[in-house]
């Protein structure tokens, strides 16, 4: 019974995180978009999300964060409107205040040269924000080195890297996940052959507090409670998409 329960719990966590990971991979915009503008790029990804996701309503909104060119510059936000398929300037949602604060922190970048090599360090913004809830997806970093191929004067110029990273913010619908998605997956993984659940299930914030979801109102354990099975979830599991 213990082994079966752990298998069910692991499967539940993987299914919860699978759509998060798909959203992370799908809405990761290319560093170079060529002739395709950001609106067309987001529209194509949003259409694919609606066509392929098991839970398309999980995504509540898609925003683009424009990188700042100066420390004193405000972080501009743009919102993708599926109805018009346009990207327009937007105010920061109140729920994303913590994300904005983190994005506006000065980049912790250092450069040191030794033996002809350059080391570049940059602190990245966390991807998963369970309290919002949202995904903050950084565009792949692009570093360009120009090589002069003339035989008589072959040399390499220093690597150039953009001073800021572009981000896409995928806002998730907390009420939909709580009232529809998590219960549906709970029935799939924990429903017994008879009526009701074989086990009580609760999804808890890691820092404690009220359950995000529980199968029965009376089951409100703490994160460190002694239970029959416990797994972590709400993670991006890129290794599952090799």
Coordinates of C-alpha atoms in Angstrom, one line a residue:
X1 CA 0.0 0.0 0.0
X2 CA 2.9 2.4 0.8
X3 CA 4.6 1.7 -2.6
X4 CA 1.3 2.2 -4.4
X5 CA 0.6 5.4 -2.7
X6 CA 4.0 6.8 -3.4
X7 CA 3.6 5.9 -7.1
X8 CA 0.2 7.7 -7.2
X9 CA 1.7 10.8 -5.5
X10 CA 4.7 10.9 -7.8
X11 CA 2.4 10.6 -10.8
X12 CA 0.2 13.4 -9.5
X13 CA 3.1 15.7 -9.1
X14 CA 4.5 14.9 -12.5
X15 CA 1.1 15.6 -14.2
X16 CA 0.8 18.9 -12.3
X17 CA 4.2 20.0 -13.4
X18 CA 4.0 18.7 -17.0
X19 CA 1.8 21.5 -18.2
X20 CA 4.0 24.1 -16.3
X21 CA 7.0 22.8 -18.1
X22 CA 5.2 22.8 -21.5
X23 CA 4.3 26.4 -20.9
X24 CA 7.8 27.3 -19.9
X25 CA 9.2 25.7 -23.1
X26 CA 6.5 27.0 -25.4
X27 CA 6.6 30.7 -24.3
X28 CA 10.4 30.9 -24.3
X29 CA 10.9 33.5 -27.1
X30 CA 13.9 33.3 -29.4
X31 CA 16.7 35.8 -28.7
X32 CA 16.7 36.7 -32.4
X33 CA 13.2 36.8 -34.1
X34 CA 14.3 37.8 -37.6
X35 CA 11.5 39.3 -39.5
X36 CA 8.9 37.9 -37.1
X37 CA 8.0 40.6 -34.5
X38 CA 7.2 39.8 -30.9
X39 CA 3.5 40.0 -31.4
X40 CA 3.5 37.4 -34.1
X41 CA 5.9 35.2 -32.1
X42 CA 3.7 35.3 -29.0
X43 CA 0.5 34.8 -31.1
X44 CA 2.0 31.6 -32.7
X45 CA 2.9 30.2 -29.3
X46 CA -0.4 31.1 -27.7
X47 CA -2.3 29.4 -30.5
X48 CA -0.2 26.3 -30.1
X49 CA -0.8 26.3 -26.4
X50 CA -4.6 26.5 -26.9
X51 CA -4.4 23.7 -29.5
X52 CA -2.2 21.2 -27.6
X53 CA -2.6 21.8 -23.8
X54 CA -4.8 19.5 -21.7
X55 CA -5.7 22.5 -19.5
X56 CA -5.5 25.6 -21.8
X57 CA -7.4 27.8 -19.3
X58 CA -4.4 27.5 -16.9
X59 CA -2.7 30.4 -18.7
X60 CA -4.5 33.6 -17.6
X61 CA -2.3 36.1 -19.5
X62 CA 1.0 36.6 -21.3
X63 CA 3.2 39.7 -20.7
X64 CA 6.5 40.8 -22.2
X65 CA 9.1 42.7 -20.1
X66 CA 11.3 45.1 -22.1
X67 CA 14.9 45.2 -20.8
X68 CA 16.0 48.5 -19.3
X69 CA 18.7 50.4 -21.0
X70 CA 19.5 52.5 -17.9
X71 CA 19.3 51.7 -14.1
X72 CA 17.0 54.7 -13.6
X73 CA 14.6 53.5 -16.3
X74 CA 11.3 52.0 -15.3
X75 CA 10.6 48.4 -16.3
X76 CA 8.1 48.6 -19.1
X77 CA 5.5 45.9 -19.4
X78 CA 3.5 44.8 -22.5
X79 CA 0.4 42.6 -22.6
X80 CA -0.6 40.2 -25.4
X81 CA -4.3 40.4 -26.3
X82 CA -5.6 37.2 -27.9
X83 CA -8.6 39.0 -29.3
X84 CA -6.7 41.6 -31.3
X85 CA -3.4 39.6 -31.5
X86 CA -1.6 42.8 -30.6
X87 CA 0.9 43.6 -27.9
X88 CA 0.1 46.8 -26.0
X89 CA 1.6 48.7 -23.1
X90 CA 0.2 47.6 -19.7
X91 CA 0.3 48.4 -16.1
X92 CA 1.9 45.9 -13.7
X93 CA -0.6 43.6 -12.1
X94 CA -0.7 44.0 -8.3
X95 CA 0.0 40.3 -7.9
X96 CA 3.2 40.6 -9.9
X97 CA 4.7 43.3 -7.6
X98 CA 7.4 41.0 -6.3
X99 CA 8.4 39.9 -9.8
X100 CA 8.8 43.6 -10.8
X101 CA 10.9 44.3 -7.8
X102 CA 13.2 41.4 -8.6
X103 CA 13.5 42.4 -12.3
X104 CA 14.4 46.0 -11.4
X105 CA 17.3 44.9 -9.1
X106 CA 20.7 45.9 -10.5
X107 CA 22.2 42.9 -12.4
X108 CA 24.8 41.1 -10.4
X109 CA 27.3 40.9 -13.3
X110 CA 31.0 40.6 -13.0
X111 CA 33.8 40.5 -15.6
X112 CA 37.3 39.2 -14.9
X113 CA 40.0 38.6 -17.4
X114 CA 42.8 36.1 -16.8
X115 CA 45.1 34.3 -19.2
X116 CA 43.2 35.7 -22.2
X117 CA 39.7 34.5 -21.0
X118 CA 36.7 36.4 -19.8
X119 CA 34.3 35.1 -17.2
X120 CA 30.7 36.5 -17.2
X121 CA 28.4 36.0 -14.3
X122 CA 24.8 37.0 -14.0
X123 CA 22.1 36.3 -11.4
X124 CA 18.9 35.0 -13.1
X125 CA 15.4 35.7 -11.9
X126 CA 13.6 32.6 -10.5
X127 CA 11.3 30.9 -13.0
X128 CA 8.5 29.6 -10.8
X129 CA 6.5 32.0 -8.6
X130 CA 3.9 29.9 -6.8
X131 CA 2.5 32.8 -4.7
X132 CA 1.5 34.8 -7.8
X133 CA 1.2 32.3 -9.5
X134 CA 3.3 32.8 -12.6
X135 CA 6.2 31.7 -14.7
X136 CA 9.0 34.2 -15.5
X137 CA 10.8 32.9 -18.6
X138 CA 14.1 34.4 -19.7
X139 CA 14.9 34.4 -23.4
X140 CA 18.0 32.4 -24.2
X141 CA 21.1 34.6 -23.9
X142 CA 22.9 35.3 -27.1
X143 CA 26.6 36.1 -27.1
X144 CA 28.2 37.1 -30.4
X145 CA 31.9 37.0 -31.3
X146 CA 33.0 38.4 -34.7
X147 CA 35.9 36.5 -36.3
X148 CA 37.9 38.2 -39.1
X149 CA 38.6 35.4 -41.5
X150 CA 41.3 37.2 -43.5
X151 CA 44.4 34.9 -43.6
X152 CA 46.8 37.7 -43.2
X153 CA 45.2 39.3 -40.2
X154 CA 43.0 36.6 -38.4
X155 CA 41.8 37.9 -35.1
X156 CA 38.7 37.7 -32.9
X157 CA 36.9 40.7 -31.4
X158 CA 35.7 40.6 -27.8
X159 CA 32.4 38.8 -27.1
X160 CA 29.4 41.1 -27.0
X161 CA 26.4 40.3 -24.8
X162 CA 23.2 42.2 -24.3
X163 CA 23.2 44.2 -21.0
X164 CA 19.8 42.9 -20.0
X165 CA 17.7 39.7 -20.5
X166 CA 14.3 39.7 -22.1
X167 CA 11.6 38.0 -20.1
X168 CA 8.1 36.6 -20.7
X169 CA 5.7 36.5 -17.8
X170 CA 3.0 33.8 -18.0
X171 CA 0.3 34.6 -15.5
X172 CA -1.5 31.5 -14.3
X173 CA -5.2 31.2 -13.2
X174 CA -5.1 30.3 -9.5
X175 CA -8.8 29.8 -9.2
X176 CA -9.0 27.5 -12.2
X177 CA -6.0 25.4 -10.9
X178 CA -7.5 25.2 -7.4
X179 CA -11.1 24.4 -8.4
X180 CA -10.7 22.4 -11.6
X181 CA -7.3 21.2 -12.5
X182 CA -6.0 20.0 -9.2
X183 CA -9.3 18.2 -8.3
X184 CA -9.4 16.6 -11.8
X185 CA -5.9 15.2 -11.4
X186 CA -6.7 14.1 -7.8
X187 CA -9.6 12.0 -9.1
X188 CA -7.4 10.5 -11.8
X189 CA -4.6 9.4 -9.5
X190 CA -6.4 8.8 -6.2
X191 CA -9.9 7.7 -7.0
X192 CA -10.7 4.3 -5.7
X193 CA -12.9 1.6 -7.2
X194 CA -15.7 2.5 -4.8
X195 CA -17.1 5.9 -3.8
X196 CA -14.8 8.7 -2.6
X197 CA -11.1 8.8 -2.2
X198 CA -8.9 6.1 -0.9
X199 CA -6.7 8.8 0.7
X200 CA -7.0 12.4 1.9
X201 CA -5.0 14.7 -0.3
X202 CA -3.7 18.3 0.3
X203 CA -1.6 20.6 -1.8
X204 CA 0.2 23.0 0.6
X205 CA 2.4 26.1 0.1
X206 CA 6.0 25.3 1.1
X207 CA 6.1 28.2 3.5
X208 CA 2.9 27.0 5.3
X209 CA -0.6 28.5 5.3
X210 CA -4.0 27.4 4.1
X211 CA -4.0 24.5 1.6
X212 CA -4.1 25.5 -2.1
X213 CA -6.3 22.4 -2.5
X214 CA -7.6 19.6 -0.2
X215 CA -9.8 16.7 -1.0
X216 CA -11.8 17.1 2.2
X217 CA -12.2 20.2 4.3
X218 CA -11.0 18.6 7.5
X219 CA -7.6 17.6 6.1
X220 CA -5.3 20.7 6.6
X221 CA -1.9 19.3 7.6
X222 CA 1.2 21.5 8.0
X223 CA 4.1 21.0 5.5
X224 CA 6.1 19.1 8.1
X225 CA 3.3 16.8 9.2
X226 CA 3.8 13.1 9.4
X227 CA 1.9 11.7 6.4
X228 CA 1.9 8.5 4.4
X229 CA 3.4 10.1 1.2
X230 CA 4.8 13.5 0.4
X231 CA 6.1 14.9 -2.9
X232 CA 7.2 18.3 -4.2
X233 CA 5.4 19.9 -7.1
X234 CA 4.9 23.2 -8.9
X235 CA 8.3 22.9 -10.6
X236 CA 9.6 23.2 -14.1
X237 CA 10.9 19.7 -15.0
X238 CA 12.8 20.3 -18.3
X239 CA 14.5 16.9 -18.0
X240 CA 11.2 15.2 -18.6
X241 CA 11.1 16.7 -22.1
X242 CA 14.3 15.4 -23.5

